[in-house]
Coordinates of C-alpha atoms in Angstrom, one line a residue:
Chain A
X1 CA 122.5 43.7 96.3
X2 CA 120.9 46.2 93.5
X3 CA 120.9 48.9 97.0
X4 CA 124.2 48.0 97.8
X5 CA 125.6 49.1 94.2
X6 CA 123.6 52.5 94.0
X7 CA 124.8 53.1 97.7
X8 CA 128.2 52.6 96.7
X9 CA 127.8 54.7 93.5
X10 CA 125.8 57.4 95.8
X11 CA 128.8 57.6 98.2
X12 CA 131.8 57.9 95.6
X13 CA 129.7 60.7 93.7
X14 CA 129.5 62.4 97.2
X15 CA 132.8 62.0 98.4
X16 CA 134.4 63.3 95.2
X17 CA 131.9 66.2 94.4
X18 CA 132.2 67.2 98.2
X19 CA 135.5 67.6 98.3
X20 CA 135.7 70.5 95.9
X21 CA 135.0 73.2 98.1
X22 CA 137.6 72.5 100.2
X23 CA 140.4 73.1 97.9
X24 CA 139.6 76.3 95.9
X25 CA 139.6 77.6 99.7
X26 CA 143.3 76.8 100.5
X27 CA 144.6 77.5 97.0
X28 CA 142.8 80.9 96.3
X29 CA 144.3 83.4 99.1
X30 CA 143.0 86.1 96.9
X31 CA 139.8 85.4 97.7
X32 CA 140.6 85.4 101.1
X33 CA 140.9 89.2 101.1
X34 CA 139.4 91.8 103.2
X35 CA 136.4 91.5 100.4
X36 CA 135.2 88.2 102.8
X37 CA 134.0 90.4 105.5
X38 CA 130.8 89.3 107.3
X39 CA 128.6 91.9 105.5
X40 CA 129.2 90.3 102.3
X41 CA 128.5 86.9 103.4
X42 CA 125.6 88.1 105.3
X43 CA 124.1 90.0 101.8
X44 CA 125.2 86.5 100.0
X45 CA 122.4 84.5 102.4
X46 CA 120.3 87.1 101.6
X47 CA 120.9 87.0 97.9
X48 CA 120.9 82.9 97.9
X49 CA 117.3 82.9 100.0
X50 CA 115.6 84.8 97.2
X51 CA 117.1 82.8 94.8
X52 CA 116.3 79.7 96.1
X53 CA 112.8 80.7 96.7
X54 CA 112.3 80.6 92.3
X55 CA 114.2 77.6 92.4
X56 CA 112.2 75.5 95.0
X57 CA 109.1 76.6 93.2
X58 CA 110.6 75.2 89.8
X59 CA 111.7 72.0 91.5
X60 CA 108.5 71.3 93.6
X61 CA 106.2 71.8 90.7
X62 CA 108.9 69.2 88.6
X63 CA 108.4 66.9 91.7
X64 CA 104.5 67.1 91.3
X65 CA 101.9 67.1 93.8
X66 CA 101.5 66.8 96.4
X67 CA 105.1 68.2 97.0
X68 CA 104.1 71.7 95.6
X69 CA 100.8 72.2 97.5
X70 CA 101.4 75.2 99.8
X71 CA 100.1 73.2 102.7
X72 CA 101.8 70.0 102.4
X73 CA 103.3 69.4 105.6
X74 CA 104.6 65.7 105.9
X75 CA 106.0 64.0 109.3
X76 CA 109.8 64.4 109.2
X77 CA 110.8 60.6 108.3
X78 CA 114.0 58.9 110.2
X79 CA 116.2 59.3 106.7
X80 CA 115.7 62.8 106.6
X81 CA 118.2 63.5 109.4
X82 CA 121.0 63.0 107.3
X83 CA 120.6 66.5 106.1
X84 CA 122.2 68.6 108.5
X85 CA 118.8 70.9 110.5
X86 CA 119.0 74.3 111.4
X87 CA 116.9 73.9 114.3
X88 CA 118.7 74.7 117.6
X89 CA 117.4 75.3 120.8
X90 CA 117.1 78.8 121.7
X91 CA 119.4 79.3 124.7
X92 CA 122.0 77.1 122.7
X93 CA 121.7 79.3 119.7
X94 CA 122.6 82.5 121.7
X95 CA 125.4 80.9 123.4
X96 CA 127.3 79.8 120.3
X97 CA 131.0 80.9 120.2
X98 CA 132.1 83.1 117.0
X99 CA 133.6 79.8 115.9
X100 CA 131.0 77.4 116.8
X101 CA 128.4 79.8 114.9
X102 CA 130.6 80.2 111.8
X103 CA 131.9 76.3 111.7
X104 CA 127.7 75.1 112.0
X105 CA 127.3 77.4 108.9
X106 CA 130.1 76.1 107.2
X107 CA 129.4 72.3 107.9
X108 CA 125.7 72.6 107.0
X109 CA 126.5 74.6 103.5
X110 CA 128.7 72.0 102.5
X111 CA 126.9 69.1 103.3
X112 CA 124.0 70.7 101.5
X113 CA 125.7 71.5 98.5
X114 CA 126.7 68.0 98.2
X115 CA 123.4 66.6 97.9
X116 CA 122.2 69.5 96.0
X117 CA 124.9 68.5 93.5
X118 CA 124.1 65.0 93.4
X119 CA 120.5 66.2 92.7
X120 CA 121.6 68.4 89.9
X121 CA 123.0 65.1 88.2
X122 CA 119.8 63.5 88.2
X123 CA 117.1 65.8 87.0
X124 CA 115.2 65.8 84.2
X125 CA 114.5 69.1 82.5
X126 CA 117.5 71.0 81.1
X127 CA 116.0 74.7 82.6
X128 CA 115.9 72.9 86.1
X129 CA 119.9 71.7 86.0
X130 CA 120.4 75.2 84.8
X131 CA 118.8 76.5 87.8
X132 CA 120.5 74.1 90.0
X133 CA 124.0 74.7 88.2
X134 CA 123.3 78.3 88.6
X135 CA 122.4 77.9 92.5
X136 CA 125.2 75.5 93.1
X137 CA 127.5 78.1 92.2
X138 CA 126.3 81.0 94.5
X139 CA 126.2 78.4 97.2
X140 CA 129.9 77.3 96.7
X141 CA 130.4 81.1 96.7
X142 CA 128.7 81.3 100.1
X143 CA 130.8 78.2 101.5
X144 CA 134.0 80.0 100.3
X145 CA 133.2 83.4 102.1
X146 CA 132.1 81.3 105.4
X147 CA 135.9 80.1 105.0
X148 CA 137.1 83.3 104.1
X149 CA 135.9 85.0 107.4
X150 CA 136.7 81.7 109.8
X151 CA 140.5 81.8 108.4
X152 CA 140.7 85.8 108.6
X153 CA 139.3 85.7 112.3
X154 CA 142.0 82.5 113.0
X155 CA 139.8 79.6 113.2
X156 CA 140.3 76.8 111.6
X157 CA 138.3 75.3 109.1
X158 CA 136.1 72.1 109.9
X159 CA 137.2 69.0 108.8
X160 CA 136.2 68.9 105.2
X161 CA 132.8 67.7 104.1
X162 CA 134.3 64.8 102.8
X163 CA 133.3 61.2 103.5
X164 CA 129.7 60.0 103.3
X165 CA 127.0 62.3 104.0
X166 CA 125.1 59.6 105.8
X167 CA 125.8 57.0 108.5
X168 CA 126.7 53.9 106.0
X169 CA 123.8 51.4 106.5
X170 CA 121.1 54.0 105.8
X171 CA 120.2 53.1 102.1
X172 CA 118.9 55.7 99.2
X173 CA 115.5 56.0 98.4
X174 CA 114.0 52.6 97.8
X175 CA 111.2 54.0 95.8
X176 CA 110.3 57.0 93.7
X177 CA 108.1 58.8 96.2
X178 CA 110.7 58.6 99.2
X179 CA 113.4 59.9 97.1
X180 CA 110.9 63.0 96.4
X181 CA 110.7 63.2 100.1
X182 CA 114.2 63.2 100.4
X183 CA 114.6 66.1 97.9
X184 CA 111.5 67.9 99.0
X185 CA 113.2 67.6 102.8
X186 CA 116.4 69.1 101.2
X187 CA 114.8 72.2 100.1
X188 CA 113.4 72.6 103.3
X189 CA 116.3 72.4 105.1
X190 CA 118.4 74.7 102.9
X191 CA 115.7 77.7 103.2
X192 CA 115.5 77.3 106.9
X193 CA 119.6 77.3 107.1
X194 CA 119.6 80.8 105.0
X195 CA 117.0 82.3 107.2
X196 CA 119.0 81.2 110.2
X197 CA 122.6 82.2 108.7
X198 CA 120.8 85.9 108.4
X199 CA 120.6 86.3 111.9
X200 CA 123.6 84.4 112.8
X201 CA 125.6 86.8 110.6
X202 CA 123.5 89.6 112.2
X203 CA 125.0 88.5 115.5
X204 CA 128.3 88.1 114.4
X205 CA 128.2 91.7 112.6
X206 CA 127.3 93.1 115.8
X207 CA 130.4 91.2 117.7
X208 CA 132.8 91.5 114.8
X209 CA 133.2 94.4 113.2
X210 CA 134.1 94.4 109.5
X211 CA 137.2 96.8 110.6
X212 CA 138.6 94.3 112.7
X213 CA 138.7 91.6 110.1
X214 CA 140.4 93.8 107.5
X215 CA 143.1 94.8 110.5
X216 CA 143.9 91.0 111.1
X217 CA 144.3 90.4 107.2
X218 CA 146.9 93.3 106.9
X219 CA 148.8 91.9 109.8
X220 CA 148.7 88.5 107.7
X221 CA 150.1 90.5 104.6
X222 CA 147.5 89.7 102.6
Chain B
X1 CA 63.2 73.0 139.9
X2 CA 65.1 75.6 137.7
X3 CA 67.4 75.2 135.0
X4 CA 69.1 76.5 132.0
X5 CA 67.3 75.7 128.5
X6 CA 69.3 76.3 125.5
X7 CA 67.0 76.9 122.3
X8 CA 68.2 77.6 118.4
X9 CA 66.7 80.7 117.0
X10 CA 63.9 79.9 114.9
X11 CA 63.0 76.6 116.7
X12 CA 59.9 75.8 117.8
X13 CA 60.0 74.7 121.8
X14 CA 57.8 72.9 123.8
X15 CA 57.9 73.1 127.5
X16 CA 56.5 70.8 130.2
X17 CA 55.2 71.8 133.2
X18 CA 57.6 69.6 135.5
X19 CA 55.5 66.5 136.4
X20 CA 52.4 67.8 136.0
X21 CA 49.9 66.0 133.7
X22 CA 49.0 67.2 130.3
X23 CA 45.5 68.0 131.3
X24 CA 46.4 69.7 134.4
X25 CA 45.3 73.8 135.0
X26 CA 48.6 75.7 134.8
X27 CA 49.8 79.3 134.7
X28 CA 53.0 80.3 132.6
X29 CA 54.7 82.9 133.3
X30 CA 57.5 85.2 130.9
X31 CA 59.5 86.9 133.4
X32 CA 56.9 87.5 135.7
X33 CA 54.4 88.8 133.5
X34 CA 51.4 86.1 132.5
X35 CA 51.5 84.5 129.1
X36 CA 48.2 83.9 127.2
X37 CA 46.4 81.0 127.0
X38 CA 46.9 80.5 123.1
X39 CA 49.8 79.7 123.5
X40 CA 49.2 76.5 125.5
X41 CA 48.6 73.0 124.8
X42 CA 47.1 71.4 128.0
X43 CA 49.8 72.3 130.4
X44 CA 52.5 72.5 127.5
X45 CA 53.7 75.7 127.0
X46 CA 54.3 76.0 123.0
X47 CA 56.6 78.8 121.7
X48 CA 56.8 78.7 117.5
X49 CA 59.7 80.5 115.9
X50 CA 61.4 81.6 119.3
X51 CA 63.4 84.8 118.8
X52 CA 66.2 86.4 120.9
X53 CA 63.6 88.6 122.8
X54 CA 62.3 85.4 124.2
X55 CA 65.0 84.6 126.2
X56 CA 64.0 85.0 130.0
X57 CA 62.9 83.2 132.9
X58 CA 59.6 80.9 132.1
X59 CA 57.8 79.7 135.0
X60 CA 54.9 77.3 135.8
X61 CA 52.2 77.5 138.8
X62 CA 49.4 75.3 139.1
X63 CA 45.8 76.5 138.8
X64 CA 44.4 77.1 142.0
X65 CA 47.2 76.3 144.6
X66 CA 49.4 78.9 142.8
X67 CA 52.6 76.4 143.7
X68 CA 55.7 76.9 141.5
X69 CA 56.0 73.7 139.4
X70 CA 58.8 74.3 137.3
X71 CA 61.0 76.9 136.5
X72 CA 63.5 77.1 133.5
X73 CA 66.1 80.2 131.9
X74 CA 65.6 80.0 128.3
X75 CA 68.2 81.3 126.2
X76 CA 67.9 81.7 122.6
X77 CA 70.8 81.5 120.4
X78 CA 72.4 80.1 117.6
X79 CA 75.4 77.2 117.1
X80 CA 78.8 78.8 116.4
X81 CA 80.2 79.7 113.0
X82 CA 83.5 78.9 111.9
X83 CA 85.6 81.4 114.3
X84 CA 88.5 83.3 113.1
X85 CA 91.4 82.8 114.0
X86 CA 95.1 84.7 114.0
X87 CA 98.2 83.7 115.0
X88 CA 101.2 86.3 115.1
X89 CA 104.9 86.6 116.4
X90 CA 105.5 90.0 117.7
X91 CA 108.4 89.4 120.3
X92 CA 110.3 86.9 118.4
X93 CA 112.3 84.6 118.9
X94 CA 110.6 84.3 122.1
X95 CA 107.4 82.8 120.8
X96 CA 103.8 83.6 119.3
X97 CA 100.3 84.2 120.8
X98 CA 97.0 83.4 118.8
X99 CA 93.9 85.1 119.4
X100 CA 90.3 84.7 117.9
X101 CA 87.0 85.7 118.0
X102 CA 83.4 84.8 116.5
X103 CA 82.3 86.4 113.2
X104 CA 78.8 86.7 114.5
X105 CA 77.5 86.4 117.8
X106 CA 75.9 83.3 119.5
X107 CA 74.1 85.5 122.2
X108 CA 74.7 82.5 124.3
X109 CA 78.0 80.9 126.0
X110 CA 81.0 79.5 124.1
X111 CA 83.8 77.8 125.3
X112 CA 86.9 77.9 123.1
X113 CA 89.7 74.8 123.0
X114 CA 92.8 75.5 121.4
X115 CA 95.5 72.9 120.7
X116 CA 99.2 73.5 119.0
X117 CA 101.2 70.4 117.1
X118 CA 104.1 71.0 116.1
X119 CA 105.5 67.8 114.0
X120 CA 104.5 65.2 116.7
X121 CA 104.5 67.3 119.8
X122 CA 101.8 68.8 121.5
X123 CA 102.6 72.0 122.7
X124 CA 100.4 74.3 125.5
X125 CA 99.4 77.5 124.2
X126 CA 98.9 79.2 127.9
X127 CA 95.1 81.4 127.8
X128 CA 96.0 84.9 128.9
X129 CA 93.9 86.6 131.4
X130 CA 93.6 89.6 129.3
X131 CA 91.8 89.6 126.6
X132 CA 90.2 86.7 127.4
X133 CA 90.5 85.3 123.3
X134 CA 94.2 85.1 123.6
X135 CA 96.8 82.4 124.0
X136 CA 100.7 82.6 124.3
X137 CA 103.1 79.8 123.6
X138 CA 107.0 80.1 123.9
X139 CA 109.4 78.7 121.4
X140 CA 111.4 75.8 122.4
X141 CA 113.3 75.8 119.5
X142 CA 114.6 78.4 116.7
X143 CA 114.5 77.8 112.8
X144 CA 112.4 75.0 112.8
X145 CA 111.7 73.2 109.4
X146 CA 108.4 71.7 111.0
X147 CA 105.2 73.9 110.6
X148 CA 102.7 74.5 113.5
X149 CA 99.3 73.6 113.2
X150 CA 96.9 75.5 115.5
X151 CA 93.4 74.1 115.4
X152 CA 90.5 76.4 117.7
X153 CA 87.3 74.6 118.5
X154 CA 84.7 76.3 119.5
X155 CA 81.6 74.8 121.6
X156 CA 78.5 76.3 123.1
X157 CA 75.0 74.3 123.8
X158 CA 73.7 74.4 120.3
X159 CA 76.7 73.1 118.5
X160 CA 80.2 73.2 117.6
X161 CA 82.8 74.5 115.1
X162 CA 86.4 74.8 114.5
X163 CA 89.2 76.5 112.3
X164 CA 92.8 75.4 111.9
X165 CA 96.1 77.5 111.0
X166 CA 99.4 75.9 109.8
X167 CA 102.3 78.0 109.7
X168 CA 105.7 78.2 109.6
X169 CA 108.1 79.6 112.1
X170 CA 109.2 82.7 109.8
X171 CA 105.9 83.5 108.1
X172 CA 103.8 84.4 111.3
X173 CA 106.7 87.3 112.3
X174 CA 105.5 90.7 112.7
X175 CA 106.7 93.3 115.0
X176 CA 104.3 95.8 117.0
X177 CA 104.3 99.5 115.5
X178 CA 107.3 101.8 116.4
X179 CA 106.8 103.8 119.5
X180 CA 107.4 107.0 120.7
X181 CA 107.6 108.6 117.5
X182 CA 108.3 112.3 117.8
X183 CA 108.7 114.9 114.6
X184 CA 110.4 118.1 115.1
X185 CA 110.9 121.2 113.1
X186 CA 114.7 121.8 112.4
X187 CA 115.7 125.5 113.7
X188 CA 116.8 127.7 110.4
X189 CA 115.7 124.8 108.3
X190 CA 112.1 125.5 106.3
X191 CA 112.1 122.4 104.7
X192 CA 113.4 119.8 107.1
X193 CA 111.6 117.8 110.0
X194 CA 113.8 115.7 112.0
X195 CA 111.7 112.4 113.2
X196 CA 112.9 109.9 115.7
X197 CA 110.9 106.8 117.2
X198 CA 111.9 103.6 119.3
X199 CA 111.8 99.8 118.8
X200 CA 108.5 98.4 120.1
X201 CA 109.1 97.7 123.5
X202 CA 107.2 94.1 122.7
X203 CA 110.2 92.9 120.5
X204 CA 113.0 91.5 123.0
X205 CA 116.2 91.3 121.3
X206 CA 116.9 94.0 118.7
X207 CA 120.5 93.3 118.8
X208 CA 120.8 90.0 117.5
X209 CA 117.3 90.5 115.7
X210 CA 117.2 94.0 114.1
X211 CA 114.3 95.7 112.7
X212 CA 114.3 97.9 109.5
X213 CA 111.8 100.6 109.3
X214 CA 109.6 102.0 106.8
X215 CA 108.8 105.7 107.1
X216 CA 106.1 107.7 105.5
X217 CA 105.1 111.3 105.3
X218 CA 102.6 114.0 103.2
X219 CA 101.5 117.4 103.8
X220 CA 97.9 117.6 105.0
X221 CA 96.8 118.9 102.2
X222 CA 97.8 116.5 99.7
X223 CA 96.8 112.9 99.3
X224 CA 100.1 111.4 98.2
X225 CA 102.2 109.8 100.6
X226 CA 106.3 110.0 100.3
X227 CA 108.2 106.8 101.5
X228 CA 111.9 106.0 103.1
X229 CA 113.0 102.5 103.7
X230 CA 115.7 102.7 106.6
X231 CA 117.9 99.5 107.4
X232 CA 118.8 100.7 110.5
X233 CA 118.7 103.8 113.1
X234 CA 116.0 104.8 114.9
X235 CA 115.7 108.7 113.5
X236 CA 115.8 110.3 109.9
X237 CA 115.3 113.9 108.7
X238 CA 113.0 114.7 106.1
X239 CA 114.8 117.3 104.1
X240 CA 112.0 118.1 101.0
X241 CA 109.4 119.3 103.3
X242 CA 107.2 122.1 102.0
X243 CA 107.6 125.1 103.6
X244 CA 105.2 126.1 106.1
X245 CA 103.1 123.1 105.6
X246 CA 101.8 120.9 108.4
X247 CA 102.7 117.4 107.9
X248 CA 101.6 114.1 108.7
X249 CA 104.1 111.2 109.5
X250 CA 103.8 107.3 110.4
X251 CA 106.6 104.8 110.7
X252 CA 106.5 100.8 110.6
X253 CA 108.8 98.1 111.4
X254 CA 110.1 94.9 110.4
X255 CA 112.3 92.3 111.0
X256 CA 115.3 92.8 108.8
X257 CA 115.1 89.4 107.1
X258 CA 111.4 87.7 108.0
X259 CA 108.0 87.9 108.5
X260 CA 106.0 91.0 107.5
X261 CA 105.7 94.9 108.1
X262 CA 103.8 95.8 111.6
X263 CA 100.9 98.3 111.4
X264 CA 101.6 102.1 111.0
X265 CA 102.8 103.4 114.1
X266 CA 100.2 106.3 115.7
X267 CA 100.5 109.4 113.5
X268 CA 102.3 112.4 114.6
X269 CA 102.2 115.8 113.2
X270 CA 104.8 118.6 112.7
X271 CA 105.5 121.8 111.0
X272 CA 108.8 122.7 109.7
X273 CA 110.5 126.1 110.9
X274 CA 109.3 129.1 109.8
X275 CA 110.9 132.4 110.4
X276 CA 107.9 134.6 111.1
X277 CA 104.0 133.7 112.2
X278 CA 101.5 133.2 109.5
X279 CA 98.9 135.5 110.1
X280 CA 100.3 138.7 108.1
X281 CA 96.9 140.2 106.6
X282 CA 96.9 143.8 107.5
X283 CA 98.9 146.4 105.4
X284 CA 100.2 147.8 108.9
X285 CA 101.8 144.8 109.8
X286 CA 103.3 144.4 106.0
X287 CA 104.8 147.9 106.1
X288 CA 106.2 147.0 109.7
X289 CA 107.7 143.4 108.6
X290 CA 109.5 144.5 105.1
X291 CA 110.7 147.9 106.8
X292 CA 112.2 145.5 110.0
X293 CA 113.6 142.9 107.3
X294 CA 115.6 144.9 105.3
X295 CA 118.4 143.8 106.7
X296 CA 117.8 140.0 105.8
X297 CA 117.6 138.6 102.6
X298 CA 116.5 134.9 104.4
X299 CA 112.9 133.3 104.7
X300 CA 110.3 136.2 103.6
X301 CA 107.1 136.5 105.2
X302 CA 105.2 133.6 104.2
X303 CA 102.2 135.2 102.3
X304 CA 100.1 133.2 99.8
X305 CA 102.3 135.1 96.8
X306 CA 105.2 132.6 98.1
X307 CA 103.1 129.8 99.3
X308 CA 102.2 128.8 95.7
X309 CA 104.4 125.7 94.8
X310 CA 107.3 126.8 97.2
X311 CA 110.4 125.3 95.8
X312 CA 113.9 125.0 96.8
X313 CA 116.7 127.5 95.6
X314 CA 117.2 131.3 95.1
X315 CA 114.5 131.8 92.7
X316 CA 111.6 131.3 94.7
X317 CA 113.5 133.6 97.5
X318 CA 114.0 136.3 94.7
X319 CA 110.1 136.0 93.6
X320 CA 109.2 136.6 97.3
X321 CA 112.0 139.2 97.7
X322 CA 110.6 140.9 94.9
X323 CA 106.8 140.4 96.1
X324 CA 107.7 141.7 99.3
X325 CA 109.1 145.1 97.3
X326 CA 106.0 145.4 95.5
X327 CA 104.1 145.3 98.4
X328 CA 106.4 147.7 100.3
X329 CA 106.2 150.1 97.3
X330 CA 102.5 149.9 97.3
X331 CA 102.1 150.3 101.2
X332 CA 104.1 153.7 100.7
X333 CA 101.8 154.9 98.3
X334 CA 99.2 154.2 100.6
X335 CA 101.1 156.4 103.5

């Protein structure tokens, strides 16, 4: 069936593209140096949040109304649950261990990066492709940065973002409007994650001062 | 029987004397004062184009027996205009509050109903006892992608109106201004002022949700502010104050990453440290001080000559010292 084929292609694309972030993190040990401090990761999230504002504005205009209307407030469809959500219970968020906190960020951005890359392959205008490509590169940098912090603190990197980003059986958007809805929610989740990460890394900053991170790296002979 | 009657400003009001016939002989009073017969149509009281001043108690008495047949309290007012609603989170991440008011009074009692919808969920905004036009809500979840929709409906006897606000969790974050702002001079430093303040007490978790600050200061005599943005710490030393000038200083706060700046704090005044008292006007006083201060080359008496655009550096001191010498020379002549 046509939906089955496109689903297959989608899964393959994602699996292929999603395995990319994991490799450099393992090979490029120079990048896991002292530079990968929590402060730098925090700064990266702020930079990305700023970049996203421009990108989202351009992209939503490309999607056209109602997606680019400021008070567009659609209900969340079940299909949107594929995109990892930053929303969390307050006490749960407070109680996260450093490892869990970092891992949640790592997993989320790896998945989001994957989705964005698929988007990149589909958009029409050259300007949008250029912006998306630039953003994806920066987002990859963030994933690497988080991975670096985790490694330097002795935490194992979460199992790669490989595998289908959605449970099998959930089809790709059957029509143009729902596809645009998917894009809308992707950008929204990305934005919310970047706001959340700033808070996550603030908390980590207080609990794990950069000095500690550097010391551990020296002990490992980096 | 007695009841309350609400009517719009400018309306024509007809009051019937209870169950009395139209042609019965009655007397109407307004707040105890007899009403002239010209306002009557039979036993009905006609009030044309009622105004606010016509609010009051109206009573109808049977002509001869002076029995009270009907009584009503007339309240003249207006239906509510669209209310003004504001929502704000000054205690992030605990929750937010909404407060409201009517742009113009209605002169009659109003009731307010507020509803908060988060996605598909209805949330309860708990009304505050004081102030009355305010309610607060606790966040159940943090970092939500779904907007909050707050609808305020105001109803009174003459009509109703409503307004809606839709916003993201992050958009309404605005702390209260910093508290306990203190500015002090620094001993032996004529161009410094030490400013310190505290996080607003309503901000529940400055550890995980740090605030950054914006300081502004100017001498009272100038209109232009100087600004400093501080990403952490609750103190700052101003090092470029004009010597001897009284300063006005204010601080504002903002969450490090989201939301908007708070209002400015209460203003504090401070003057940098000066060596001598400023009231040197008589020659005798000038003579005393110049002869006494030959031992030090430091801060000269702050006379008008030295104050003109006091700039840092030995140049200014030299000018002042020279001025002091000239004055000393002059005063010697006059002894």
